[in-house]
Amino acid sequence: MGITKVTVLGAGSMGNGIVQVSAQAGYEVTMIDVNGDALAKGMANIQKMLDGGVKRDKITASDRDAAMGRITTATDFSQASRADLVIEAVPEDLELKKELFKQLDQICPTHTILATNTSSLPITSIAAVTSRPAQVMGMHFMNPVPLMKGVEIIKGRMTSPQTMETGKKFIESINKVWVEAVDYAGFIASRVLDVMLNEAVWCVMDGNKPEEIDKAMKICTNFPMGPLELIDMAGADVLLNVMEIMEKEFGDKYRPAPLLRQMVRAGHVGRKAGRGFYDYSGK
Ligand SMILES: NC(=O)c1ccc[n+]([C@@H]2O[C@H](COP(=O)([O-])OP(=O)(O)OC[C@H]3O[C@@H](n4cnc5c(N)ncnc54)[C@H](O)[C@@H]3O)[C@@H](O)[C@H]2O)c1
């Protein structure tokens, strides 16, 4: 069965981006969040992004209005009952996600595919609480969703080939490119990237200046941004959380640098806190 109706759970940074790109591609989208203010903020962000697109001549005003017209919002979970595809983007908490997937399994029609945007949690554990584990998959969008081309799609142990095919077609239909990963912590992108980010923190502990580390990686290896700038953008707390999950799965090579832990304890988690490896207090 084809996908025409998409429900996104969670209106935060990732959720509203997924809603935007799905609506732009012509899907009818319902954005559900427990928090009405988060829904209003999510809608305002989508409007701002689309207005920006019109200003830069990337989309027409009528395409913007048509995309906005395809989005509805709800705080009530029962609105997921018409979805062909649900993409969950609530906080990274395994117990919360399992609870929501149990509810979705009850509410959604039997054909509905349930996808999670988790960055690091096992798809297989989330799938196992449902009666349809063959129809549960990972869809790991990158931040910011409207700008980032790649999406990791993850096959849980029980995910069927048909579900993966439908997931791939959906990603292509929203003008993104899928990358297929197996279901181990961190999938591919975070697993490879985060070990390098953590190593950059060890380099700071060894006495290197943050700006020299970032300069080295940009000038000498052509990274578009330095690893410490990237940690400040994503949040040291977010990196620490994923490193701890990967350390449990793969062992010592993912042990978080002690400085990373110390910065999180101090609340110096990056841009959102005004301070990380760099000072953003004046910005
Ligand atoms: N932020 C990133 O860079 C990034 C990148 C890739 C993947 N992810 C993953 O995407 C997911 C969402 O991350 P985010 O950064 O968008 O989080 P966020 O905190 O910005 O948004 C989460 C939203 O979920 C809502 N929510 C909480 N409980 C809910 C519930 N029971 N039902 C419905 N909505 C609920 C919150 O009100 C909030 O609006 C996480 O699993 C995260 O690991 C994040």
mmCIF file of C-alpha atoms and ligand atoms in Angstrom:
data_model
loop_
_atom_site.group_PDB
_atom_site.id
_atom_site.type_symbol
_atom_site.label_atom_id
_atom_site.label_comp_id
_atom_site.label_asym_id
_atom_site.label_seq_id
_atom_site.Cartn_x
_atom_site.Cartn_y
_atom_site.Cartn_z
ATOM 1 C CA MET A 1 0.000 0.000 0.000
ATOM 2 C CA GLY A 2 1.347 3.438 -0.916
ATOM 3 C CA ILE A 3 1.953 6.249 1.516
ATOM 4 C CA THR A 4 -0.210 9.364 1.325
ATOM 5 C CA LYS A 5 -0.745 10.267 4.974
ATOM 6 C CA VAL A 6 2.161 10.812 7.322
ATOM 7 C CA THR A 7 2.043 11.459 11.069
ATOM 8 C CA VAL A 8 5.046 12.900 12.888
ATOM 9 C CA LEU A 9 5.225 12.560 16.674
ATOM 10 C CA GLY A 10 7.120 15.422 18.299
ATOM 11 C CA ALA A 11 7.215 19.023 17.020
ATOM 12 C CA GLY A 12 10.780 19.777 18.200
ATOM 13 C CA SER A 13 13.919 20.502 16.161
ATOM 14 C CA MET A 14 13.695 17.270 14.185
ATOM 15 C CA GLY A 15 9.928 16.765 14.121
ATOM 16 C CA ASN A 16 9.018 20.093 12.554
ATOM 17 C CA GLY A 17 11.750 19.680 9.924
ATOM 18 C CA ILE A 18 10.412 16.226 8.968
ATOM 19 C CA VAL A 19 6.882 17.665 8.781
ATOM 20 C CA GLN A 20 8.082 20.493 6.522
ATOM 21 C CA VAL A 21 9.907 18.319 3.977
ATOM 22 C CA SER A 22 7.037 15.776 3.891
ATOM 23 C CA ALA A 23 4.409 18.491 3.319
ATOM 24 C CA GLN A 24 6.556 20.092 0.616
ATOM 25 C CA ALA A 25 6.698 16.721 -1.144
ATOM 26 C CA GLY A 26 2.883 16.568 -1.247
ATOM 27 C CA TYR A 27 2.054 14.363 1.751
ATOM 28 C CA GLU A 28 -0.832 15.126 4.089
ATOM 29 C CA VAL A 29 0.936 15.483 7.423
ATOM 30 C CA THR A 30 -0.300 15.492 11.011
ATOM 31 C CA MET A 31 2.159 16.821 13.592
ATOM 32 C CA ILE A 32 1.392 15.541 17.104
ATOM 33 C CA ASP A 33 2.988 16.788 20.314
ATOM 34 C CA VAL A 34 1.919 16.525 23.953
ATOM 35 C CA ASN A 35 2.778 20.200 24.331
ATOM 36 C CA GLY A 36 0.567 22.758 22.549
ATOM 37 C CA ASP A 37 3.274 25.437 22.777
ATOM 38 C CA ALA A 38 5.746 23.091 21.052
ATOM 39 C CA LEU A 39 3.221 22.632 18.222
ATOM 40 C CA ALA A 40 2.824 26.408 17.828
ATOM 41 C CA LYS A 41 6.612 26.864 17.849
ATOM 42 C CA GLY A 42 7.041 24.037 15.346
ATOM 43 C CA MET A 43 4.464 25.568 12.969
ATOM 44 C CA ALA A 44 6.097 29.009 13.320
ATOM 45 C CA ASN A 45 9.457 27.495 12.447
ATOM 46 C CA ILE A 46 8.075 25.768 9.347
ATOM 47 C CA GLN A 47 6.450 29.034 8.247
ATOM 48 C CA LYS A 48 9.752 30.888 8.778
ATOM 49 C CA MET A 49 11.731 28.302 6.811
ATOM 50 C CA LEU A 50 9.256 28.340 3.912
ATOM 51 C CA ASP A 51 9.082 32.176 3.908
ATOM 52 C CA GLY A 52 12.889 32.149 3.689
ATOM 53 C CA GLY A 53 12.644 29.792 0.707
ATOM 54 C CA VAL A 54 10.255 32.177 -1.048
ATOM 55 C CA LYS A 55 12.554 35.158 -0.363
ATOM 56 C CA ARG A 56 15.526 33.287 -1.832
ATOM 57 C CA ASP A 57 13.451 32.183 -4.865
ATOM 58 C CA LYS A 58 13.826 28.511 -3.937
ATOM 59 C CA ILE A 59 10.048 27.954 -3.828
ATOM 60 C CA THR A 60 7.016 29.901 -4.998
ATOM 61 C CA ALA A 61 4.570 31.552 -2.622
ATOM 62 C CA SER A 62 1.819 29.215 -3.847
ATOM 63 C CA ASP A 63 3.983 26.117 -3.150
ATOM 64 C CA ARG A 64 4.641 27.474 0.330
ATOM 65 C CA ASP A 65 0.938 28.022 0.968
ATOM 66 C CA ALA A 66 0.036 24.595 -0.430
ATOM 67 C CA ALA A 67 2.629 22.933 1.854
ATOM 68 C CA MET A 68 1.316 24.819 4.912
ATOM 69 C CA GLY A 69 -2.229 23.790 3.918
ATOM 70 C CA ARG A 70 -1.273 20.105 4.019
ATOM 71 C CA ILE A 71 -0.221 20.251 7.696
ATOM 72 C CA THR A 72 -2.577 19.732 10.617
ATOM 73 C CA THR A 73 -1.591 19.643 14.287
ATOM 74 C CA ALA A 74 -2.930 17.728 17.274
ATOM 75 C CA THR A 75 -2.153 17.030 20.908
ATOM 76 C CA ASP A 76 -4.293 13.927 20.760
ATOM 77 C CA PHE A 77 -2.621 10.657 19.823
ATOM 78 C CA SER A 78 -5.755 9.202 18.270
ATOM 79 C CA GLN A 79 -5.067 11.457 15.257
ATOM 80 C CA ALA A 80 -2.387 8.926 14.225
ATOM 81 C CA SER A 81 -5.165 6.486 13.338
ATOM 82 C CA ARG A 82 -5.265 7.497 9.650
ATOM 83 C CA ALA A 83 -1.512 7.408 9.014
ATOM 84 C CA ASP A 84 0.181 5.174 6.445
ATOM 85 C CA LEU A 85 3.550 6.087 7.961
ATOM 86 C CA VAL A 86 4.318 7.379 11.457
ATOM 87 C CA ILE A 87 7.710 8.953 12.145
ATOM 88 C CA GLU A 88 8.468 9.333 15.829
ATOM 89 C CA ALA A 89 10.744 12.218 16.891
ATOM 90 C CA VAL A 90 10.225 12.530 20.664
ATOM 91 C CA PRO A 91 13.175 12.806 23.122
ATOM 92 C CA GLU A 92 15.901 10.131 23.111
ATOM 93 C CA ASP A 93 14.508 7.947 25.904
ATOM 94 C CA LEU A 94 14.077 4.228 25.239
ATOM 95 C CA GLU A 95 11.267 3.718 27.772
ATOM 96 C CA LEU A 96 9.309 6.702 26.372
ATOM 97 C CA LYS A 97 9.712 5.468 22.798
ATOM 98 C CA LYS A 98 8.671 1.914 23.734
ATOM 99 C CA GLU A 99 5.557 3.235 25.483
ATOM 100 C CA LEU A 100 4.600 5.349 22.454
ATOM 101 C CA PHE A 101 5.160 2.482 20.008
ATOM 102 C CA LYS A 102 2.882 0.261 22.120
ATOM 103 C CA GLN A 103 0.167 2.933 21.850
ATOM 104 C CA LEU A 104 0.749 3.483 18.114
ATOM 105 C CA ASP A 105 0.492 -0.253 17.532
ATOM 106 C CA GLN A 106 -3.008 -0.157 19.072
ATOM 107 C CA ILE A 107 -4.155 3.012 17.289
ATOM 108 C CA CYS A 108 -2.799 2.611 13.743
ATOM 109 C CA PRO A 109 -4.242 0.434 10.957
ATOM 110 C CA THR A 110 -2.470 -2.864 10.324
ATOM 111 C CA HIS A 111 -0.711 -1.598 7.174
ATOM 112 C CA THR A 112 0.926 1.413 8.923
ATOM 113 C CA ILE A 113 4.723 1.524 9.044
ATOM 114 C CA LEU A 114 6.159 2.825 12.310
ATOM 115 C CA ALA A 115 9.539 4.585 12.036
ATOM 116 C CA THR A 116 11.739 6.102 14.724
ATOM 117 C CA ASN A 117 14.173 8.983 14.275
ATOM 118 C CA THR A 118 16.336 7.770 17.171
ATOM 119 C CA SER A 119 20.040 8.691 16.915
ATOM 120 C CA SER A 120 21.319 5.742 18.896
ATOM 121 C CA LEU A 121 18.696 3.464 20.468
ATOM 122 C CA PRO A 122 18.131 -0.088 19.172
ATOM 123 C CA ILE A 123 15.322 -0.269 16.606
ATOM 124 C CA THR A 124 14.963 -3.947 17.522
ATOM 125 C CA SER A 125 14.057 -3.126 21.163
ATOM 126 C CA ILE A 126 11.445 -0.592 20.049
ATOM 127 C CA ALA A 127 10.015 -2.995 17.439
ATOM 128 C CA ALA A 128 9.801 -5.849 19.960
ATOM 129 C CA VAL A 129 7.090 -4.129 22.039
ATOM 130 C CA THR A 130 4.718 -4.014 19.029
ATOM 131 C CA SER A 131 2.690 -6.751 17.353
ATOM 132 C CA ARG A 132 4.178 -5.681 13.976
ATOM 133 C CA PRO A 133 7.986 -5.741 14.365
ATOM 134 C CA ALA A 134 8.361 -6.411 10.615
ATOM 135 C CA GLN A 135 6.850 -2.944 9.996
ATOM 136 C CA VAL A 136 9.140 -1.020 12.362
ATOM 137 C CA MET A 137 12.277 0.669 11.036
ATOM 138 C CA GLY A 138 14.731 3.469 11.797
ATOM 139 C CA MET A 139 14.676 6.730 9.798
ATOM 140 C CA HIS A 140 17.526 8.833 11.101
ATOM 141 C CA PHE A 141 17.217 12.334 9.667
ATOM 142 C CA MET A 142 20.088 14.795 10.085
ATOM 143 C CA ASN A 143 19.841 18.252 11.649
ATOM 144 C CA PRO A 144 18.674 20.671 10.204
ATOM 145 C CA VAL A 145 16.313 18.398 8.284
ATOM 146 C CA PRO A 146 15.373 20.756 5.410
ATOM 147 C CA LEU A 147 19.057 21.330 4.560
ATOM 148 C CA MET A 148 20.654 17.923 5.105
ATOM 149 C CA LYS A 149 20.378 15.512 2.196
ATOM 150 C CA GLY A 150 21.200 12.165 3.828
ATOM 151 C CA VAL A 151 18.896 9.968 5.921
ATOM 152 C CA GLU A 152 20.094 6.726 7.508
ATOM 153 C CA ILE A 153 17.485 4.000 7.268
ATOM 154 C CA ILE A 154 17.938 1.191 9.730
ATOM 155 C CA LYS A 155 16.799 -2.379 9.486
ATOM 156 C CA GLY A 156 15.943 -3.834 12.881
ATOM 157 C CA ARG A 157 16.398 -7.571 13.345
ATOM 158 C CA MET A 158 12.759 -8.240 12.428
ATOM 159 C CA THR A 159 12.191 -5.450 9.849
ATOM 160 C CA SER A 160 10.893 -6.910 6.579
ATOM 161 C CA PRO A 161 12.446 -6.211 3.168
ATOM 162 C CA GLN A 162 9.080 -4.736 2.037
ATOM 163 C CA THR A 163 9.156 -2.221 4.898
ATOM 164 C CA MET A 164 12.714 -1.216 3.961
ATOM 165 C CA GLU A 165 11.666 -0.807 0.305
ATOM 166 C CA THR A 166 8.706 1.393 1.244
ATOM 167 C CA GLY A 167 10.967 3.419 3.543
ATOM 168 C CA LYS A 168 13.536 3.919 0.766
ATOM 169 C CA LYS A 169 10.838 5.065 -1.686
ATOM 170 C CA PHE A 170 9.485 7.510 0.884
ATOM 171 C CA ILE A 171 12.943 9.034 1.481
ATOM 172 C CA GLU A 172 13.464 9.417 -2.276
ATOM 173 C CA SER A 173 10.011 10.991 -2.651
ATOM 174 C CA ILE A 174 10.926 13.775 -0.213
ATOM 175 C CA ASN A 175 14.095 14.531 -2.216
ATOM 176 C CA LYS A 176 16.510 12.981 0.260
ATOM 177 C CA VAL A 177 19.090 10.249 -0.195
ATOM 178 C CA TRP A 178 18.939 7.119 1.974
ATOM 179 C CA VAL A 179 21.900 5.235 3.416
ATOM 180 C CA GLU A 180 21.176 1.756 4.765
ATOM 181 C CA ALA A 181 22.655 0.877 8.164
ATOM 182 C CA VAL A 182 22.394 -2.147 10.430
ATOM 183 C CA ASP A 183 20.969 -1.899 13.914
ATOM 184 C CA TYR A 184 23.952 -1.355 16.194
ATOM 185 C CA ALA A 185 24.356 1.705 18.411
ATOM 186 C CA GLY A 186 25.198 4.888 16.499
ATOM 187 C CA PHE A 187 24.379 3.229 13.136
ATOM 188 C CA ILE A 188 27.034 4.561 10.692
ATOM 189 C CA ALA A 189 27.246 8.360 10.789
ATOM 190 C CA SER A 190 27.322 8.888 14.576
ATOM 191 C CA ARG A 191 29.469 5.798 15.143
ATOM 192 C CA VAL A 192 32.232 7.051 12.860
ATOM 193 C CA LEU A 193 31.905 10.791 13.486
ATOM 194 C CA ASP A 194 31.508 10.815 17.280
ATOM 195 C CA VAL A 195 34.706 8.882 17.950
ATOM 196 C CA MET A 196 36.525 11.681 16.099
ATOM 197 C CA LEU A 197 34.662 14.410 18.004
ATOM 198 C CA ASN A 198 35.563 12.712 21.306
ATOM 199 C CA GLU A 199 39.210 12.496 20.215
ATOM 200 C CA ALA A 200 39.195 16.249 19.561
ATOM 201 C CA VAL A 201 38.174 16.731 23.219
ATOM 202 C CA TRP A 202 41.138 14.554 24.313
ATOM 203 C CA CYS A 203 43.339 16.845 22.172
ATOM 204 C CA VAL A 204 42.086 19.843 24.203
ATOM 205 C CA MET A 205 42.969 17.932 27.397
ATOM 206 C CA ASP A 206 46.466 17.365 25.998
ATOM 207 C CA GLY A 207 46.929 21.139 25.807
ATOM 208 C CA ASN A 208 45.914 21.944 22.224
ATOM 209 C CA LYS A 209 43.915 25.144 21.754
ATOM 210 C CA PRO A 210 40.317 24.551 20.490
ATOM 211 C CA GLU A 211 40.808 27.008 17.626
ATOM 212 C CA GLU A 212 43.979 25.190 16.484
ATOM 213 C CA ILE A 213 42.193 21.806 16.528
ATOM 214 C CA ASP A 214 39.290 23.194 14.482
ATOM 215 C CA LYS A 215 41.705 24.940 12.118
ATOM 216 C CA ALA A 216 43.693 21.724 11.615
ATOM 217 C CA MET A 217 40.614 19.717 10.684
ATOM 218 C CA LYS A 218 39.256 22.412 8.358
ATOM 219 C CA ILE A 219 42.494 23.390 6.629
ATOM 220 C CA CYS A 220 44.353 20.078 6.663
ATOM 221 C CA THR A 221 41.495 17.621 6.107
ATOM 222 C CA ASN A 222 38.806 19.745 4.413
ATOM 223 C CA PHE A 223 36.101 19.333 7.060
ATOM 224 C CA PRO A 224 33.486 22.080 6.520
ATOM 225 C CA MET A 225 33.490 22.855 10.235
ATOM 226 C CA GLY A 226 35.802 22.029 13.116
ATOM 227 C CA PRO A 227 34.954 19.156 15.512
ATOM 228 C CA LEU A 228 34.729 21.451 18.538
ATOM 229 C CA GLU A 229 32.529 23.937 16.667
ATOM 230 C CA LEU A 230 30.340 20.976 15.755
ATOM 231 C CA ILE A 231 30.122 19.766 19.378
ATOM 232 C CA ASP A 232 29.126 23.294 20.422
ATOM 233 C CA MET A 233 26.434 23.320 17.734
ATOM 234 C CA ALA A 234 25.000 19.859 18.512
ATOM 235 C CA GLY A 235 25.423 20.113 22.322
ATOM 236 C CA ALA A 236 28.090 18.450 24.486
ATOM 237 C CA ASP A 237 25.257 16.800 26.438
ATOM 238 C CA VAL A 238 23.889 15.206 23.251
ATOM 239 C CA LEU A 239 27.358 13.863 22.329
ATOM 240 C CA LEU A 240 27.967 12.540 25.868
ATOM 241 C CA ASN A 241 24.644 10.702 25.833
ATOM 242 C CA VAL A 242 25.371 8.979 22.503
ATOM 243 C CA MET A 243 28.998 8.175 23.520
ATOM 244 C CA GLU A 244 27.720 6.459 26.673
ATOM 245 C CA ILE A 245 25.273 4.361 24.652
ATOM 246 C CA MET A 246 28.032 3.371 22.176
ATOM 247 C CA GLU A 247 30.483 2.658 25.043
ATOM 248 C CA LYS A 248 27.971 0.135 26.440
ATOM 249 C CA GLU A 249 27.724 -1.555 23.035
ATOM 250 C CA PHE A 250 31.332 -1.389 21.768
ATOM 251 C CA GLY A 251 33.510 -0.824 24.853
ATOM 252 C CA ASP A 252 36.422 1.392 25.693
ATOM 253 C CA LYS A 253 37.079 3.059 22.352
ATOM 254 C CA TYR A 254 33.873 5.077 22.917
ATOM 255 C CA ARG A 255 34.774 6.110 26.502
ATOM 256 C CA PRO A 256 33.815 9.796 26.762
ATOM 257 C CA ALA A 257 36.765 12.142 27.350
ATOM 258 C CA PRO A 258 36.689 13.301 31.009
ATOM 259 C CA LEU A 259 36.646 16.946 29.851
ATOM 260 C CA LEU A 260 33.411 16.295 27.930
ATOM 261 C CA ARG A 261 31.798 15.027 31.152
ATOM 262 C CA GLN A 262 33.151 17.967 33.129
ATOM 263 C CA MET A 263 31.749 20.476 30.617
ATOM 264 C CA VAL A 264 28.313 18.840 30.813
ATOM 265 C CA ARG A 265 28.474 18.938 34.639
ATOM 266 C CA ALA A 266 29.262 22.672 34.415
ATOM 267 C CA GLY A 267 26.422 23.270 31.952
ATOM 268 C CA HIS A 268 28.919 24.452 29.323
ATOM 269 C CA VAL A 269 27.199 22.446 26.635
ATOM 270 C CA GLY A 270 27.686 24.786 23.673
ATOM 271 C CA ARG A 271 25.737 27.414 21.743
ATOM 272 C CA LYS A 272 22.413 26.750 23.463
ATOM 273 C CA ALA A 273 24.075 27.483 26.845
ATOM 274 C CA GLY A 274 26.068 30.486 25.601
ATOM 275 C CA ARG A 275 29.301 28.640 26.414
ATOM 276 C CA GLY A 276 31.083 25.508 25.280
ATOM 277 C CA PHE A 277 34.556 25.266 23.765
ATOM 278 C CA TYR A 278 33.877 28.857 22.637
ATOM 279 C CA ASP A 279 32.076 31.788 24.241
ATOM 280 C CA TYR A 280 28.698 32.705 22.673
ATOM 281 C CA SER A 281 27.514 35.011 25.446
ATOM 282 C CA GLY A 282 27.659 38.083 23.200
ATOM 283 C CA LYS A 283 25.690 36.389 20.362
HETATM 284 N N1 LIG B 1 18.577 17.265 17.455
HETATM 285 C C1 LIG B 1 19.373 16.548 16.643
HETATM 286 O O1 LIG B 1 20.426 17.014 16.166
HETATM 287 C C2 LIG B 1 18.962 15.154 16.243
HETATM 288 C C3 LIG B 1 19.500 14.588 15.074
HETATM 289 C C4 LIG B 1 19.074 13.312 14.670
HETATM 290 C C5 LIG B 1 18.176 12.611 15.462
HETATM 291 N N2 LIG B 1 17.696 13.169 16.623
HETATM 292 C C6 LIG B 1 16.730 12.392 17.408
HETATM 293 O O2 LIG B 1 15.413 12.885 17.122
HETATM 294 C C7 LIG B 1 14.577 12.745 18.286
HETATM 295 C C8 LIG B 1 13.985 14.092 18.638
HETATM 296 O O3 LIG B 1 15.031 14.999 18.887
HETATM 297 P P1 LIG B 1 14.806 16.589 18.897
HETATM 298 O O4 LIG B 1 16.159 17.193 18.942
HETATM 299 O O5 LIG B 1 13.843 16.973 17.828
HETATM 300 O O6 LIG B 1 14.075 16.774 20.325
HETATM 301 P P2 LIG B 1 13.305 18.046 20.873
HETATM 302 O O7 LIG B 1 13.478 18.010 22.352
HETATM 303 O O8 LIG B 1 13.655 19.269 20.100
HETATM 304 O O9 LIG B 1 11.753 17.701 20.533
HETATM 305 C C9 LIG B 1 11.054 16.631 21.102
HETATM 306 C C10 LIG B 1 9.562 16.975 21.101
HETATM 307 O O10 LIG B 1 8.857 15.823 21.545
HETATM 308 C C11 LIG B 1 7.773 16.274 22.333
HETATM 309 N N3 LIG B 1 7.331 15.175 23.178
HETATM 310 C C12 LIG B 1 7.821 14.769 24.376
HETATM 311 N N4 LIG B 1 7.125 13.713 24.815
HETATM 312 C C13 LIG B 1 6.170 13.447 23.882
HETATM 313 C C14 LIG B 1 5.136 12.492 23.785
HETATM 314 N N5 LIG B 1 4.941 11.584 24.743
HETATM 315 N N6 LIG B 1 4.346 12.525 22.682
HETATM 316 C C15 LIG B 1 4.509 13.458 21.720
HETATM 317 N N7 LIG B 1 5.476 14.402 21.768
HETATM 318 C C16 LIG B 1 6.288 14.389 22.844
HETATM 319 C C17 LIG B 1 8.311 17.463 23.106
HETATM 320 O O11 LIG B 1 7.256 18.309 23.569
HETATM 321 C C18 LIG B 1 9.191 18.125 22.046
HETATM 322 O O12 LIG B 1 8.466 19.115 21.328
HETATM 323 C C19 LIG B 1 15.468 12.111 19.357
HETATM 324 O O13 LIG B 1 15.309 10.724 19.353
HETATM 325 C C20 LIG B 1 16.874 12.495 18.902
HETATM 326 O O14 LIG B 1 17.866 11.611 19.377
HETATM 327 C C21 LIG B 1 18.044 14.425 17.020
#
